[in-house]
Coordinates of C-alpha atoms in Angstrom, one line a residue:
Chain A
M280 CA 0.0 0.0 0.0
S281 CA 1.3 3.5 -0.8
T282 CA 1.7 6.1 1.9
P283 CA -1.5 8.0 2.3
Q284 CA -1.4 11.6 1.1
K285 CA -0.7 14.3 3.6
H286 CA -3.4 16.9 4.1
T287 CA -3.2 20.2 5.9
I288 CA -6.5 21.1 7.5
S289 CA -7.2 24.6 8.7
A290 CA -10.0 25.1 11.1
L291 CA -11.4 28.4 12.6
V292 CA -13.1 27.5 15.9
E293 CA -14.5 29.3 18.9
N294 CA -11.9 29.6 21.6
H295 CA -13.1 26.7 23.8
F296 CA -10.7 23.9 24.3
G297 CA -13.4 21.2 24.2
V298 CA -13.6 21.7 20.5
L299 CA -9.9 20.8 20.2
C300 CA -10.6 17.3 21.6
R301 CA -13.7 16.9 19.5
I302 CA -11.8 17.7 16.3
S303 CA -8.7 15.7 17.0
G304 CA -10.9 12.8 18.3
L305 CA -12.9 12.7 15.1
F306 CA -9.7 12.3 13.0
S307 CA -8.3 9.6 15.3
S308 CA -11.5 7.6 15.4
R309 CA -11.6 7.6 11.6
G310 CA -8.1 6.1 11.5
F311 CA -6.1 9.2 10.5
N312 CA -2.6 9.7 11.8
I313 CA -2.2 13.2 13.1
D314 CA 1.4 14.4 12.2
S315 CA 1.1 17.8 13.9
L316 CA -1.3 20.1 15.5
S317 CA -1.1 23.7 16.5
V318 CA -3.6 26.1 17.9
G319 CA -3.2 29.9 18.3
E320 CA -5.3 33.0 18.5
T321 CA -6.4 34.8 15.4
E322 CA -7.0 38.5 14.9
D323 CA -10.2 38.0 16.9
P324 CA -9.2 36.7 20.4
T325 CA -12.5 34.7 20.8
I326 CA -11.6 32.7 17.7
S327 CA -8.7 30.3 17.3
R328 CA -7.1 28.7 14.3
M329 CA -6.2 25.1 14.5
T330 CA -3.9 23.6 11.8
I331 CA -3.8 19.8 11.7
V332 CA -1.6 17.8 9.4
V333 CA -3.1 14.3 8.9
R334 CA -2.5 11.3 6.7
G335 CA -5.4 9.0 5.6
D336 CA -7.9 8.1 3.0
D337 CA -8.8 11.0 0.7
S338 CA -12.5 10.2 0.4
V339 CA -13.0 9.6 4.1
L340 CA -11.2 12.9 4.7
E341 CA -13.8 14.8 2.6
Q342 CA -16.6 13.3 4.8
V343 CA -14.7 14.2 8.0
V344 CA -14.3 17.8 6.8
K345 CA -18.0 18.0 6.1
Q346 CA -18.8 16.6 9.5
L347 CA -16.5 19.0 11.2
N348 CA -18.2 22.0 9.4
R349 CA -21.5 20.9 11.1
L350 CA -20.0 21.0 14.7
I351 CA -21.0 23.6 17.1
D352 CA -18.0 25.9 17.9
V353 CA -16.6 25.2 14.5
I354 CA -16.7 28.3 12.2
R355 CA -15.0 26.9 9.1
V356 CA -12.9 23.9 8.2
I357 CA -11.0 23.7 4.9
D358 CA -8.6 21.2 3.4
I359 CA -6.0 23.8 2.5
T360 CA -4.0 21.2 0.5
Q361 CA -6.6 21.6 -2.3
G362 CA -5.2 25.0 -3.2
K363 CA -1.8 26.7 -3.4
F364 CA -0.7 27.5 0.1
I365 CA 2.2 28.7 2.2
E366 CA 3.2 26.3 4.9
R367 CA 5.7 26.9 7.6
E368 CA 6.9 25.3 10.8
L369 CA 9.3 26.6 13.5
V370 CA 11.7 24.2 15.3
L371 CA 14.1 24.6 18.1
I372 CA 16.9 22.0 18.0
K373 CA 19.4 21.6 20.8
V374 CA 22.5 19.8 19.6
K375 CA 25.7 18.6 21.3
A376 CA 28.5 21.0 20.5
D377 CA 32.0 21.6 21.8
T378 CA 35.0 23.5 20.5
S379 CA 35.8 20.9 17.9
T380 CA 32.3 20.8 16.3
R381 CA 31.0 24.3 16.9
S382 CA 32.2 25.9 13.6
E383 CA 30.8 23.0 11.5
I384 CA 27.4 23.4 13.2
I385 CA 27.5 27.2 12.6
Q386 CA 28.1 26.5 8.9
I387 CA 25.1 24.1 8.6
A388 CA 23.0 26.7 10.4
E389 CA 24.0 29.3 7.9
V390 CA 23.2 27.1 4.9
F391 CA 19.7 26.6 6.2
R392 CA 19.3 30.3 7.0
S393 CA 18.6 29.4 10.6
N394 CA 19.6 31.3 13.8
I395 CA 21.7 30.2 16.7
V396 CA 19.7 31.2 19.7
D397 CA 21.8 29.7 22.6
V398 CA 25.3 28.4 23.0
S399 CA 27.0 26.8 26.0
T400 CA 30.2 24.8 26.5
F401 CA 28.5 21.6 25.6
S402 CA 25.5 22.5 23.4
M403 CA 24.0 24.9 20.8
T404 CA 20.4 25.7 20.2
I405 CA 19.2 26.5 16.6
E406 CA 16.0 28.0 15.5
V407 CA 14.9 27.1 12.0
T408 CA 11.7 27.8 10.0
G409 CA 10.5 26.3 6.8
N410 CA 8.3 23.6 5.3
Q411 CA 8.5 20.0 6.6
D412 CA 11.1 19.0 4.0
K413 CA 13.6 21.7 5.1
V414 CA 13.1 20.9 8.7
T415 CA 13.6 17.2 8.1
A416 CA 16.8 18.0 6.1
I417 CA 18.4 20.1 8.9
I418 CA 17.5 17.7 11.6
S419 CA 19.2 14.9 9.6
M420 CA 22.3 17.1 9.1
L421 CA 22.5 17.9 12.8
S422 CA 21.8 14.4 14.0
I423 CA 25.4 13.3 13.4
F424 CA 26.5 15.6 16.3
G425 CA 23.8 14.2 18.7
I426 CA 20.5 15.9 19.1
Q427 CA 19.6 16.5 22.7
E428 CA 16.1 18.1 22.4
I429 CA 13.7 19.2 19.7
A430 CA 10.6 21.3 20.0
R431 CA 8.5 21.6 16.8
T432 CA 5.6 23.9 16.5
G433 CA 3.8 21.9 13.9
T434 CA 2.8 23.3 10.6
V435 CA 0.7 26.4 10.0
A436 CA -0.6 27.3 6.6
L437 CA -2.5 30.0 4.7
L438 CA -3.7 30.0 1.1
R439 CA -1.7 32.0 -1.4
D440 CA -3.4 35.0 -3.0
S441 CA -0.7 35.2 -5.7
V442 CA -2.1 32.4 -7.8
P443 CA -5.4 32.4 -9.7
K444 CA -8.1 30.6 -7.5
Chain B
M254 CA -7.5 40.9 40.7
S255 CA -4.2 40.9 38.9
T256 CA -3.7 39.0 35.7
P257 CA -2.6 35.4 36.5
Q258 CA 1.0 34.7 35.6
K259 CA 1.7 33.0 32.3
H260 CA 3.3 29.5 32.4
T261 CA 4.9 27.6 29.6
I262 CA 4.4 23.9 30.2
S263 CA 6.5 21.4 28.2
A264 CA 5.3 17.8 28.1
L265 CA 6.9 14.7 26.5
V266 CA 4.2 12.2 25.7
E267 CA 3.7 9.0 23.8
N268 CA 2.4 9.7 20.3
H269 CA -1.3 8.9 21.0
F270 CA -3.7 11.7 20.5
G271 CA -5.9 10.7 23.4
V272 CA -3.2 12.0 25.7
L273 CA -3.6 15.5 24.1
C274 CA -7.3 15.6 25.2
R275 CA -6.5 14.3 28.7
I276 CA -3.8 16.9 29.2
S277 CA -5.7 19.9 27.8
G278 CA -8.8 18.7 29.6
L279 CA -7.0 18.7 32.9
F280 CA -6.0 22.3 32.5
S281 CA -9.4 23.4 31.4
S282 CA -11.2 21.6 34.2
R283 CA -8.9 23.3 36.8
G284 CA -9.9 26.7 35.4
F285 CA -6.7 27.5 33.4
N286 CA -7.0 29.5 30.2
I287 CA -5.0 27.9 27.4
D288 CA -3.4 30.6 25.4
S289 CA -1.7 28.3 22.9
L290 CA -0.9 24.7 22.3
S291 CA 1.4 23.0 19.8
V292 CA 2.3 19.4 19.3
G293 CA 5.0 18.0 17.1
E294 CA 7.3 15.0 16.7
T295 CA 10.6 14.9 18.6
E296 CA 13.8 13.2 17.6
D297 CA 12.0 9.9 18.4
P298 CA 8.9 9.6 16.2
T299 CA 7.0 7.6 18.8
I300 CA 7.3 10.6 21.2
S301 CA 5.7 14.0 20.8
R302 CA 6.4 17.2 22.6
M303 CA 3.4 19.3 23.6
T304 CA 4.0 22.9 24.6
I305 CA 1.1 24.6 26.4
V306 CA 0.9 28.2 27.5
V307 CA -1.6 28.6 30.3
R308 CA -2.6 31.3 32.8
G309 CA -3.9 30.5 36.2
D310 CA -3.2 30.1 39.9
D311 CA 0.5 29.2 40.6
S312 CA -0.1 26.7 43.5
V313 CA -2.9 24.9 41.5
L314 CA -0.5 24.6 38.6
E315 CA 2.1 22.9 40.6
Q316 CA -0.5 20.2 41.6
V317 CA -1.7 19.9 38.0
V318 CA 1.9 19.3 36.8
K319 CA 2.4 16.6 39.5
Q320 CA -0.9 15.0 38.4
L321 CA 0.1 15.0 34.7
N322 CA 3.4 13.3 35.6
R323 CA 1.5 10.4 36.9
L324 CA -0.6 9.9 33.7
I325 CA 0.0 6.9 31.5
D326 CA 1.5 8.0 28.1
V327 CA 3.1 11.0 29.8
I328 CA 6.8 10.7 30.0
R329 CA 7.7 14.0 31.6
V330 CA 6.0 17.4 32.2
I331 CA 7.9 20.5 33.4
D332 CA 6.9 24.1 34.0
I333 CA 9.7 25.5 31.9
T334 CA 8.9 29.0 33.2
Q335 CA 10.8 28.1 36.4
G336 CA 14.1 28.3 34.5
K337 CA 15.7 30.4 31.8
F338 CA 14.3 29.4 28.5
I339 CA 14.1 30.3 24.8
E340 CA 10.6 30.7 23.6
R341 CA 9.6 31.2 20.0
E342 CA 6.5 31.3 17.9
L343 CA 5.9 31.5 14.2
V344 CA 3.1 33.6 12.7
L345 CA 1.8 34.0 9.1
I346 CA 0.0 37.3 8.7
K347 CA -2.0 38.1 5.5
V348 CA -2.5 41.9 5.3
K349 CA -4.3 44.1 2.8
A350 CA -1.8 45.8 0.5
D351 CA -1.9 47.7 -2.7
T352 CA 0.5 49.9 -4.6
S353 CA 0.0 52.8 -2.1
T354 CA 0.8 50.8 1.0
R355 CA 3.2 48.1 -0.2
S356 CA 6.4 49.9 0.5
E357 CA 5.3 50.9 4.0
I358 CA 4.5 47.3 4.8
I359 CA 7.9 46.1 3.5
Q360 CA 9.6 48.6 5.8
I361 CA 7.7 47.3 8.9
A362 CA 8.5 43.7 7.9
E363 CA 12.2 44.7 7.7
V364 CA 12.3 46.3 11.1
F365 CA 10.9 43.1 12.6
R366 CA 13.3 40.9 10.6
S367 CA 10.3 39.1 9.1
N368 CA 10.0 37.7 5.6
I369 CA 7.5 38.5 2.9
V370 CA 6.4 35.1 1.6
D371 CA 3.6 36.0 -0.7
V372 CA 2.4 39.1 -2.5
S373 CA -0.6 39.7 -4.8
T374 CA -2.3 42.8 -6.2
F375 CA -4.4 43.2 -3.1
S376 CA -2.5 41.5 -0.2
M377 CA 0.9 40.5 1.3
T378 CA 1.7 37.6 3.5
I379 CA 4.4 38.0 6.1
E380 CA 6.2 35.3 8.1
V381 CA 7.5 36.4 11.5
T382 CA 9.2 34.5 14.4
G383 CA 9.9 35.7 17.9
N384 CA 8.5 35.7 21.4
Q385 CA 4.9 36.7 22.1
D386 CA 5.8 40.3 22.7
K387 CA 7.4 40.7 19.3
V388 CA 4.6 38.9 17.6
T389 CA 2.0 41.1 19.3
A390 CA 4.0 44.2 18.3
I391 CA 4.1 43.5 14.6
I392 CA 0.4 42.4 14.5
S393 CA -0.5 45.8 16.1
M394 CA 1.7 47.7 13.5
L395 CA 0.1 45.8 10.6
S396 CA -3.5 46.0 11.9
I397 CA -3.8 49.6 10.5
F398 CA -3.6 48.2 7.0
G399 CA -6.3 45.6 7.7
I400 CA -5.4 42.1 8.7
Q401 CA -7.1 39.5 6.5
E402 CA -5.9 36.2 8.1
I403 CA -3.5 35.1 10.8
A404 CA -2.1 31.6 11.5
R405 CA 0.0 31.3 14.7
T406 CA 1.8 28.2 15.7
G407 CA 1.7 28.8 19.4
T408 CA 4.8 29.0 21.5
V409 CA 7.5 26.3 21.7
A410 CA 10.2 26.5 24.3
L411 CA 13.5 24.8 25.4
L412 CA 15.6 25.5 28.6
R413 CA 18.7 27.5 28.0
D414 CA 22.0 25.7 28.7
S415 CA 24.0 29.0 28.7
V416 CA 22.9 29.9 32.2
P417 CA 23.9 28.2 35.5
K418 CA 21.0 25.8 36.5

């Protein structure tokens, strides 16, 4: 079986955290794997935007999105993957580093246009933003030094206006 | 009453999404407001890191953290706010823009070291990373042009190694 296609779902919801459980629960119960999830305020503080990256059957997903749109507290759910979109994720990576490896790590950080946000005698912490492929690539490059901790925000996404709808 | 202090909670959990509901539910039922929540994979794909920013009573929070540490599927929960930490958030902001406002928006984006990731005849999309204060500041600067959409990842945080523990 081929790997199920990844979908990025963007949901505008009332700012109650019960709705978070109902939405993520609906995906889990239909057999979707949730790759990442993030929730943050929008321009209106009573409304939050959830972005969920899931993998699973395309036709089932369409049903789930329809079902979500009927839930109380859900304002709008769209499968953003159907259009052209910008997707970004932020990751903090703490990697082992000493005097012998520090300059090599700095070089890798520069190539990925990432920022070094902390340094100690035994570690460095790097902040990187990009799509999932870029994040995966830098993690793989840094893993040879020994990754101590990672904190990923999960993907957020907005539709592009610069392409014809 | 003064505003309750903000706490950033970092939780390492087994990669089951039921645990997400149990953790966020525990905060809600104890009267905490959840400002943001993000979940992403760690260096071990079977383990996820949740970062939750909550506001509420300090002594109750200590109890909740202890309770969380006893849950099945929870590996470790810490209140990262007790140490020195790096916190970052990524935000995509789509703002109304035309030929008369475009250059002013570009200037603001530069001051905040943010990136313009999309532009159309009627809008621009800006990617900005930073702590909550920085994000709030740029949103407030851009709001005069008319914000169309915002997608915030929510905060992620790691303890700093560069300060004595």
